[in-house]
PDB file of C-alpha atoms in Angstrom:
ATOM      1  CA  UNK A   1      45.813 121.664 174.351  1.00  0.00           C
ATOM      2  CA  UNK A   2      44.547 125.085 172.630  1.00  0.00           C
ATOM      3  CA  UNK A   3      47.373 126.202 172.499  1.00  0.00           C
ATOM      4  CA  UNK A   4      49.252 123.121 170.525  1.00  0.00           C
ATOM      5  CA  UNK A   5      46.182 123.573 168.191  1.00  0.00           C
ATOM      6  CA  UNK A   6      46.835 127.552 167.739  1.00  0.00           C
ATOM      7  CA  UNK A   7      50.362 126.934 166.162  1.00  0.00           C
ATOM      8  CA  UNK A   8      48.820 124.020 164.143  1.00  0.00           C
ATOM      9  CA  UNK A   9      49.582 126.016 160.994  1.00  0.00           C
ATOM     10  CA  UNK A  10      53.292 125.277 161.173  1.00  0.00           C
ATOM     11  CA  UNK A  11      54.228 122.637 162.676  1.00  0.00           C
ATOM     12  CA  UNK A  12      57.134 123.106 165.719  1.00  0.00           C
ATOM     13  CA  UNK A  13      60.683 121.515 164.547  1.00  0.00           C
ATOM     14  CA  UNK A  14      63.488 122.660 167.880  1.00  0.00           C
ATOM     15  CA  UNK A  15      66.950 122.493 166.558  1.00  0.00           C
ATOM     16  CA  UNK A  16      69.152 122.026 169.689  1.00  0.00           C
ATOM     17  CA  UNK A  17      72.583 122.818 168.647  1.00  0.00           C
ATOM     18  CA  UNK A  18      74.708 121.830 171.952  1.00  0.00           C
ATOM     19  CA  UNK A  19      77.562 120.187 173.025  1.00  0.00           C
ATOM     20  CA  UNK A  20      78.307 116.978 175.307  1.00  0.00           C
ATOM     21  CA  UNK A  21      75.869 118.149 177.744  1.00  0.00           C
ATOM     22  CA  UNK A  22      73.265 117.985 175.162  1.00  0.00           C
ATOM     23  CA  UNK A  23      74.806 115.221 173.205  1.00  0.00           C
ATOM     24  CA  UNK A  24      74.143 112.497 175.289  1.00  0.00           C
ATOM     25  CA  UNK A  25      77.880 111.736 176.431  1.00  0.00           C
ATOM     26  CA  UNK A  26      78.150 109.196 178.645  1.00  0.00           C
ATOM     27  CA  UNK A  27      74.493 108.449 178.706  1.00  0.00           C
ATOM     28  CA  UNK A  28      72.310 105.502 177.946  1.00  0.00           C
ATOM     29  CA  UNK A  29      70.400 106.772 174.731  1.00  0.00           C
ATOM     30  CA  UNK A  30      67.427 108.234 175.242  1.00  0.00           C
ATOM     31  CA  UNK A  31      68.352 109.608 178.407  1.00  0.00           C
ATOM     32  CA  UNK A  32      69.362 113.221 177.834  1.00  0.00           C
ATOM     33  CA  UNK A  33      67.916 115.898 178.313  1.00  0.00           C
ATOM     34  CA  UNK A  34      67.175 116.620 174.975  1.00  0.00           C
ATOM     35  CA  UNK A  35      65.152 113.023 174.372  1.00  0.00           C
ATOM     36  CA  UNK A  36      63.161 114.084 177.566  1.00  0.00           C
ATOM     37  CA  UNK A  37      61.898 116.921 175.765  1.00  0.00           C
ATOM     38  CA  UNK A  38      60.538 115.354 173.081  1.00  0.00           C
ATOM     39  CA  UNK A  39      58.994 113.161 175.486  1.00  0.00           C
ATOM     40  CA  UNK A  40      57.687 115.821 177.418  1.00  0.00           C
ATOM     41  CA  UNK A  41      56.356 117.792 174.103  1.00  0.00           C
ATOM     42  CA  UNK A  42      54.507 114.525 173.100  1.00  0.00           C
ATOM     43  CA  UNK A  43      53.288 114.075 176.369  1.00  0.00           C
ATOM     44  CA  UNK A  44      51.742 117.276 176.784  1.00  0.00           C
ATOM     45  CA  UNK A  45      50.129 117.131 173.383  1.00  0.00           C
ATOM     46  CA  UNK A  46      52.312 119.690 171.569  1.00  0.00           C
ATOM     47  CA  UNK A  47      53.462 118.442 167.839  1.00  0.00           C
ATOM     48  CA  UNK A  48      56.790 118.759 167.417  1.00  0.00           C
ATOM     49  CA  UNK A  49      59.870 117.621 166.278  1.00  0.00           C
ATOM     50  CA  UNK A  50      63.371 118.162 167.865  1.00  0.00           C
ATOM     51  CA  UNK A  51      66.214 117.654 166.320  1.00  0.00           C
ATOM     52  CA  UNK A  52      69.017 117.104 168.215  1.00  0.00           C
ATOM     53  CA  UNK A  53      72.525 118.518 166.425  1.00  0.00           C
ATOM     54  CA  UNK A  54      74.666 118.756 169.212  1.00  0.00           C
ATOM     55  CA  UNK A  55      78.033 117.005 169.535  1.00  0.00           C
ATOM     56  CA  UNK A  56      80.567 116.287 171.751  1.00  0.00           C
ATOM     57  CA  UNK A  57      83.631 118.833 171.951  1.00  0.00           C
ATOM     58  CA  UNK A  58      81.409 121.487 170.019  1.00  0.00           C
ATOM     59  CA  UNK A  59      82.989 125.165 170.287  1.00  0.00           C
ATOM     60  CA  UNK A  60      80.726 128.042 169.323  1.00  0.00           C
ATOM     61  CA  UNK A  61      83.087 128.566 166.539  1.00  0.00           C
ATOM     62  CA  UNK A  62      82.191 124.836 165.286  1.00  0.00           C
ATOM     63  CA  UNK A  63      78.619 125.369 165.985  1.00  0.00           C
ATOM     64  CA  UNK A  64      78.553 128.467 163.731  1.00  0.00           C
ATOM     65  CA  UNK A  65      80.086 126.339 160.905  1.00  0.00           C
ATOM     66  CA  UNK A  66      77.694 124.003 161.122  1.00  0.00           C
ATOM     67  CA  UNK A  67      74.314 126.374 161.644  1.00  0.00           C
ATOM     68  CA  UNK A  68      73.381 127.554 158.143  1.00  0.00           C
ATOM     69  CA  UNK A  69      73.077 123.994 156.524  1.00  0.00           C
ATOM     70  CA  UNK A  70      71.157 122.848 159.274  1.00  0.00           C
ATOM     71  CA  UNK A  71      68.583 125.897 159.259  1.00  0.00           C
ATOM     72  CA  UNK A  72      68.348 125.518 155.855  1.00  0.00           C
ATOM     73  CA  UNK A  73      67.663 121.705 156.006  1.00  0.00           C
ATOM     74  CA  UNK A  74      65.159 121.649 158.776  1.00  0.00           C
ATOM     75  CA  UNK A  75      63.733 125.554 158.687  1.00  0.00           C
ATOM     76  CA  UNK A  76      63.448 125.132 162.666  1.00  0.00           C
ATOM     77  CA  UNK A  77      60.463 127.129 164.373  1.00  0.00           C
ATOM     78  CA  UNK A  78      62.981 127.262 167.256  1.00  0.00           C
ATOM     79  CA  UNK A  79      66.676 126.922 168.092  1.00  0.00           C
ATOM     80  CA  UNK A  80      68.320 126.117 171.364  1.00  0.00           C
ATOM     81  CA  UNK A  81      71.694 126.984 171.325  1.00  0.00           C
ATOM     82  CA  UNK A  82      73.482 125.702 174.416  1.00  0.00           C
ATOM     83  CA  UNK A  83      76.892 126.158 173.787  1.00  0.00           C
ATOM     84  CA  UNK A  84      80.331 128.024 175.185  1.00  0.00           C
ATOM     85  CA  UNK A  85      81.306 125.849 177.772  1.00  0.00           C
ATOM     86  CA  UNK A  86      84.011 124.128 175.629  1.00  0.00           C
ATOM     87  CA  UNK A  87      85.168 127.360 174.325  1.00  0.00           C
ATOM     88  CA  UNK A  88      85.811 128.436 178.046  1.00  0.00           C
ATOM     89  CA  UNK A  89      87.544 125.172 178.682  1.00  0.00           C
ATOM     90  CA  UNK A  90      90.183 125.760 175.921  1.00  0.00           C
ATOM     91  CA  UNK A  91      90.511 129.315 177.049  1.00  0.00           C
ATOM     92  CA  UNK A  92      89.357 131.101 173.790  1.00  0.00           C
ATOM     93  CA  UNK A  93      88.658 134.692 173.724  1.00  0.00           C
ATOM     94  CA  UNK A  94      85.206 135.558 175.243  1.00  0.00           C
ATOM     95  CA  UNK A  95      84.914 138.387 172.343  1.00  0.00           C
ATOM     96  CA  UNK A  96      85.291 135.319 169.813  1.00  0.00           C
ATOM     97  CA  UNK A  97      82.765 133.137 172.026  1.00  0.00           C
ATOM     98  CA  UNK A  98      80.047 135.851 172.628  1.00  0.00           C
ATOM     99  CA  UNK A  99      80.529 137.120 168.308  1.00  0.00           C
ATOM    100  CA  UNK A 100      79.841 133.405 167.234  1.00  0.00           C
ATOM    101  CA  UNK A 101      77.212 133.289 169.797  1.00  0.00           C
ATOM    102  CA  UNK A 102      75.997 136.574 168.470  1.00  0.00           C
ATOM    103  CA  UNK A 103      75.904 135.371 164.527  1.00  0.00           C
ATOM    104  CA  UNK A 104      73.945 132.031 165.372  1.00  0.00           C
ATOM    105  CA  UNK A 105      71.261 133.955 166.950  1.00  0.00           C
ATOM    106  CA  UNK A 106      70.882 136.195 163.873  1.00  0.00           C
ATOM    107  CA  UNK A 107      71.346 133.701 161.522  1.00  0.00           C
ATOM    108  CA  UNK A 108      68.297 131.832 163.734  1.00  0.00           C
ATOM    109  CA  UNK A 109      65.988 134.780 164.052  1.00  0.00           C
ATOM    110  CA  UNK A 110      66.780 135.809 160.122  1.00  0.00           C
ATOM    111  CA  UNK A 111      65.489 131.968 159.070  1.00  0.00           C
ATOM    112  CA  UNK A 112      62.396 133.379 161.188  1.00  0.00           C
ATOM    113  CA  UNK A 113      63.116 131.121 164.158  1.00  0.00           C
ATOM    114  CA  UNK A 114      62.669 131.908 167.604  1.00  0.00           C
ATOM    115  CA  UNK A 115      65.734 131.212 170.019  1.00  0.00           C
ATOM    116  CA  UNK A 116      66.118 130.116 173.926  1.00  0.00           C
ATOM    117  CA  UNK A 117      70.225 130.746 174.909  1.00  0.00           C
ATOM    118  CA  UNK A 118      71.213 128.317 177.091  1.00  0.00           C
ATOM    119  CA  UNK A 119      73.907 129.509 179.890  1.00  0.00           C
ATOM    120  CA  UNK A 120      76.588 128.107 181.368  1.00  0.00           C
ATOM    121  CA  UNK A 121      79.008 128.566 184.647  1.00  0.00           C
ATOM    122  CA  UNK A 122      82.822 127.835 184.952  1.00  0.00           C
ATOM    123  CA  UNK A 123      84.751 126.540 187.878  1.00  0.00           C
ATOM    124  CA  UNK A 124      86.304 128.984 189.892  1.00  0.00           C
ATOM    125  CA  UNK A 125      89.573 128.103 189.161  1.00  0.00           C
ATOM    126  CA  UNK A 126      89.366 130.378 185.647  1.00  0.00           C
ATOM    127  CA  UNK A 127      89.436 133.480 187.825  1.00  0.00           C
ATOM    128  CA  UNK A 128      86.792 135.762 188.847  1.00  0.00           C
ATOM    129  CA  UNK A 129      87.077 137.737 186.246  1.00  0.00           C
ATOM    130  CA  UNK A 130      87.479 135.470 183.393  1.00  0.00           C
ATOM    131  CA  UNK A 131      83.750 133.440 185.351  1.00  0.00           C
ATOM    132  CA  UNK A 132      82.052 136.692 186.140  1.00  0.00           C
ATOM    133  CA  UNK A 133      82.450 137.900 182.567  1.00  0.00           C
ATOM    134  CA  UNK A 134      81.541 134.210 180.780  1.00  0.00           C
ATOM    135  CA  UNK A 135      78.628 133.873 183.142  1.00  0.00           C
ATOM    136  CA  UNK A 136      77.433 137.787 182.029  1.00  0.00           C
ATOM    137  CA  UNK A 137      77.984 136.620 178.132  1.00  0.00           C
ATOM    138  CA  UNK A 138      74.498 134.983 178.107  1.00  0.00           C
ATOM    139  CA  UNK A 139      71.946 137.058 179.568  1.00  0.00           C
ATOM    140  CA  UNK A 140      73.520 140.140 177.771  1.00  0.00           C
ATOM    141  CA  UNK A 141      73.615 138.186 174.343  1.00  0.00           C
ATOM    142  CA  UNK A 142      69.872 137.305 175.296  1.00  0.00           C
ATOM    143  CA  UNK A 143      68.922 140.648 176.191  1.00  0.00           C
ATOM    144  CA  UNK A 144      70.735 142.267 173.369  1.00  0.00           C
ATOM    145  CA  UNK A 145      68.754 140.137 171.021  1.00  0.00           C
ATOM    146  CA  UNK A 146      65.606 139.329 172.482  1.00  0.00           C
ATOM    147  CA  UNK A 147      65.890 135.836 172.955  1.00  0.00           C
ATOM    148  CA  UNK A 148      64.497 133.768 175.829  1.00  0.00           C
ATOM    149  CA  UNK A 149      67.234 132.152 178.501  1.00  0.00           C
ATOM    150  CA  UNK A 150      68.352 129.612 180.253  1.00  0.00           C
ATOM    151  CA  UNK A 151      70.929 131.326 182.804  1.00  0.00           C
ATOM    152  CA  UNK A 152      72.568 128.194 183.755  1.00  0.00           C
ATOM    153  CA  UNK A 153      72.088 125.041 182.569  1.00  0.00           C
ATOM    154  CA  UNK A 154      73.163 122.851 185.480  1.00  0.00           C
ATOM    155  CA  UNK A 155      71.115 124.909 187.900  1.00  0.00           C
ATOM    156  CA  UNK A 156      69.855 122.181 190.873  1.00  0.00           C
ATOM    157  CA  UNK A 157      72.686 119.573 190.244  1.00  0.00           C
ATOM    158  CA  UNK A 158      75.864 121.547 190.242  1.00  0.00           C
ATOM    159  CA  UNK A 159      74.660 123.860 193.141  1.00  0.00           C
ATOM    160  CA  UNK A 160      73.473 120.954 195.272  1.00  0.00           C
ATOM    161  CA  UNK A 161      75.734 120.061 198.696  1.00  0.00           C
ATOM    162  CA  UNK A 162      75.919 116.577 197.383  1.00  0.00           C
ATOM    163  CA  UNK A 163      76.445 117.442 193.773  1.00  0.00           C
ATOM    164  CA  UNK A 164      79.361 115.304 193.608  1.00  0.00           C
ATOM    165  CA  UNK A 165      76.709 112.014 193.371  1.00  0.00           C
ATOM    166  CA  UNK A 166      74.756 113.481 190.866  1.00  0.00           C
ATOM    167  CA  UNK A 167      78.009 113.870 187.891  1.00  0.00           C
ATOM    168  CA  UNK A 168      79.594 110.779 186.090  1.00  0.00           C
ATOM    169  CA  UNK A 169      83.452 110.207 187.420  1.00  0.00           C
ATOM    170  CA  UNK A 170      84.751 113.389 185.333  1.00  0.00           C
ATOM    171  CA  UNK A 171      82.994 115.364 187.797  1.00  0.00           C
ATOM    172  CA  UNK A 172      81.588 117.619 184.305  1.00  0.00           C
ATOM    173  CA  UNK A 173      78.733 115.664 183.015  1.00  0.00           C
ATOM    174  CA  UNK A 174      75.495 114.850 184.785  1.00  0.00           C
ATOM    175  CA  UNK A 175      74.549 111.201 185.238  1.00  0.00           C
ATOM    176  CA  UNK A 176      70.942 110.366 183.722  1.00  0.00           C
ATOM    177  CA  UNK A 177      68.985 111.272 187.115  1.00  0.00           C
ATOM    178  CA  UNK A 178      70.090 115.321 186.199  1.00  0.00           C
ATOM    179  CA  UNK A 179      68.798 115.177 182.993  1.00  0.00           C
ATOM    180  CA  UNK A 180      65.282 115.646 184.298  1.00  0.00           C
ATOM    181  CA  UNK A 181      65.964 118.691 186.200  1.00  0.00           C
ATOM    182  CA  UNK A 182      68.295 120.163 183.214  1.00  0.00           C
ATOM    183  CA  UNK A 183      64.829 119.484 180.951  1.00  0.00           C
ATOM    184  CA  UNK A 184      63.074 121.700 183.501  1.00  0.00           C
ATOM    185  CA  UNK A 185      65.052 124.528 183.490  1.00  0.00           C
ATOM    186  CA  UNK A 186      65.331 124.550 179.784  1.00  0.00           C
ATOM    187  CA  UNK A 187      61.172 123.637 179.408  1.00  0.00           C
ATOM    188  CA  UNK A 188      60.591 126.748 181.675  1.00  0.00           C
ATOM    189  CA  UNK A 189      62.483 128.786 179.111  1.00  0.00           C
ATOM    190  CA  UNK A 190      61.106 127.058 175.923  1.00  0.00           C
ATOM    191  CA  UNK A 191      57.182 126.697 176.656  1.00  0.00           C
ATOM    192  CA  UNK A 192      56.234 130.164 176.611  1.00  0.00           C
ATOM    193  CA  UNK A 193      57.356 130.601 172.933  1.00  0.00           C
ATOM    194  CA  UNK A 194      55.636 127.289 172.048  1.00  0.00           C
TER     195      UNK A 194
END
């Protein structure tokens, strides 16, 4: 617990701006990965809010919109930003995705918060070219701005041979028993800059 007591001067507020992934869709409240990680934080003895902006449908683009108020409202000590995978389903531009991408992490790290990227994968059926270069996007936005990430998101569910039993019937969003092992793969990410 030393270490909740070191940042003790400020106290930890995690803005997760995400989409339906993050947002609970589909879920029994509470459920999500993001409501496991308060959980967790409170569990572990770490004081902390997190704040959970995401919506369903969000685009980078919207996410941008919506950033500055929100940093300005809660002056988060971190932000998650797991979005993109909306964008890829309406087949915007990757330049567009990766530049609003680009301006929420500086607006983040400007406000003096620290940021964990959160990555995502598309189905094959994009093209190689069009997955290889989304899937690239994150780490090189992460690298380029020395955040900490996530490289996939659905790492241990979507991978799985039986993955098909772990997704609700639109075969895109995890049933509740993911949402642990999504928490994981973000908490891995997140602790070290708690």
């Amino acid at each position: 617990m030393s270490g909740a007591r070191a940042t003790a001067g400020k106290r930890t507020t995690i803005l997760v701006m995400g989409d339906s992934l993050s947002a609970e869709y589909g879920l029994p409240r509470g459920t999500g990965w993001v409501a496991l990680l308060q959980a967790r934080m409170k569990d572990l003895g770490v004081q902390g809010d997190v704040i959970n902006a995401s919506l369903s449908g969000e685009t980078t683009s919207g996410g941008l919109t919506r950033l500055a108020p929100l940093l300005k409202q809660h002056q988060p000590t971190h932000v998650v930003i797991e979005l993109g995978a909306n964008d890829a389903l309406r087949g915007l531009p990757l330049k567009s995705s990766q530049a609003n991408l680009q301006a929420m992490i500086e607006a983040s790290q400007k406000m003096g918060a620290k940021v964990l990227l959160v990555g995502m994968m598309v189905p094959p059926n994009y093209g190689k070219r069009y997955a290889d270069d989304f899937q690239r996007m994150f780490p090189s936005l992460a690298q380029a701005h020395h955040t900490a990430l996530v490289p996939f998101l659905l790492k241990g569910i979507a991978d799985r041979p039986d993955a098909r039993d772990w997704f609700q019937a639109d075969g895109i969003h995890p049933l509740p028993k993911g949402h642990p092992i999504m928490l994981d793969q973000v908490w891995a990410a997140l602790k070290p800059q708690l």
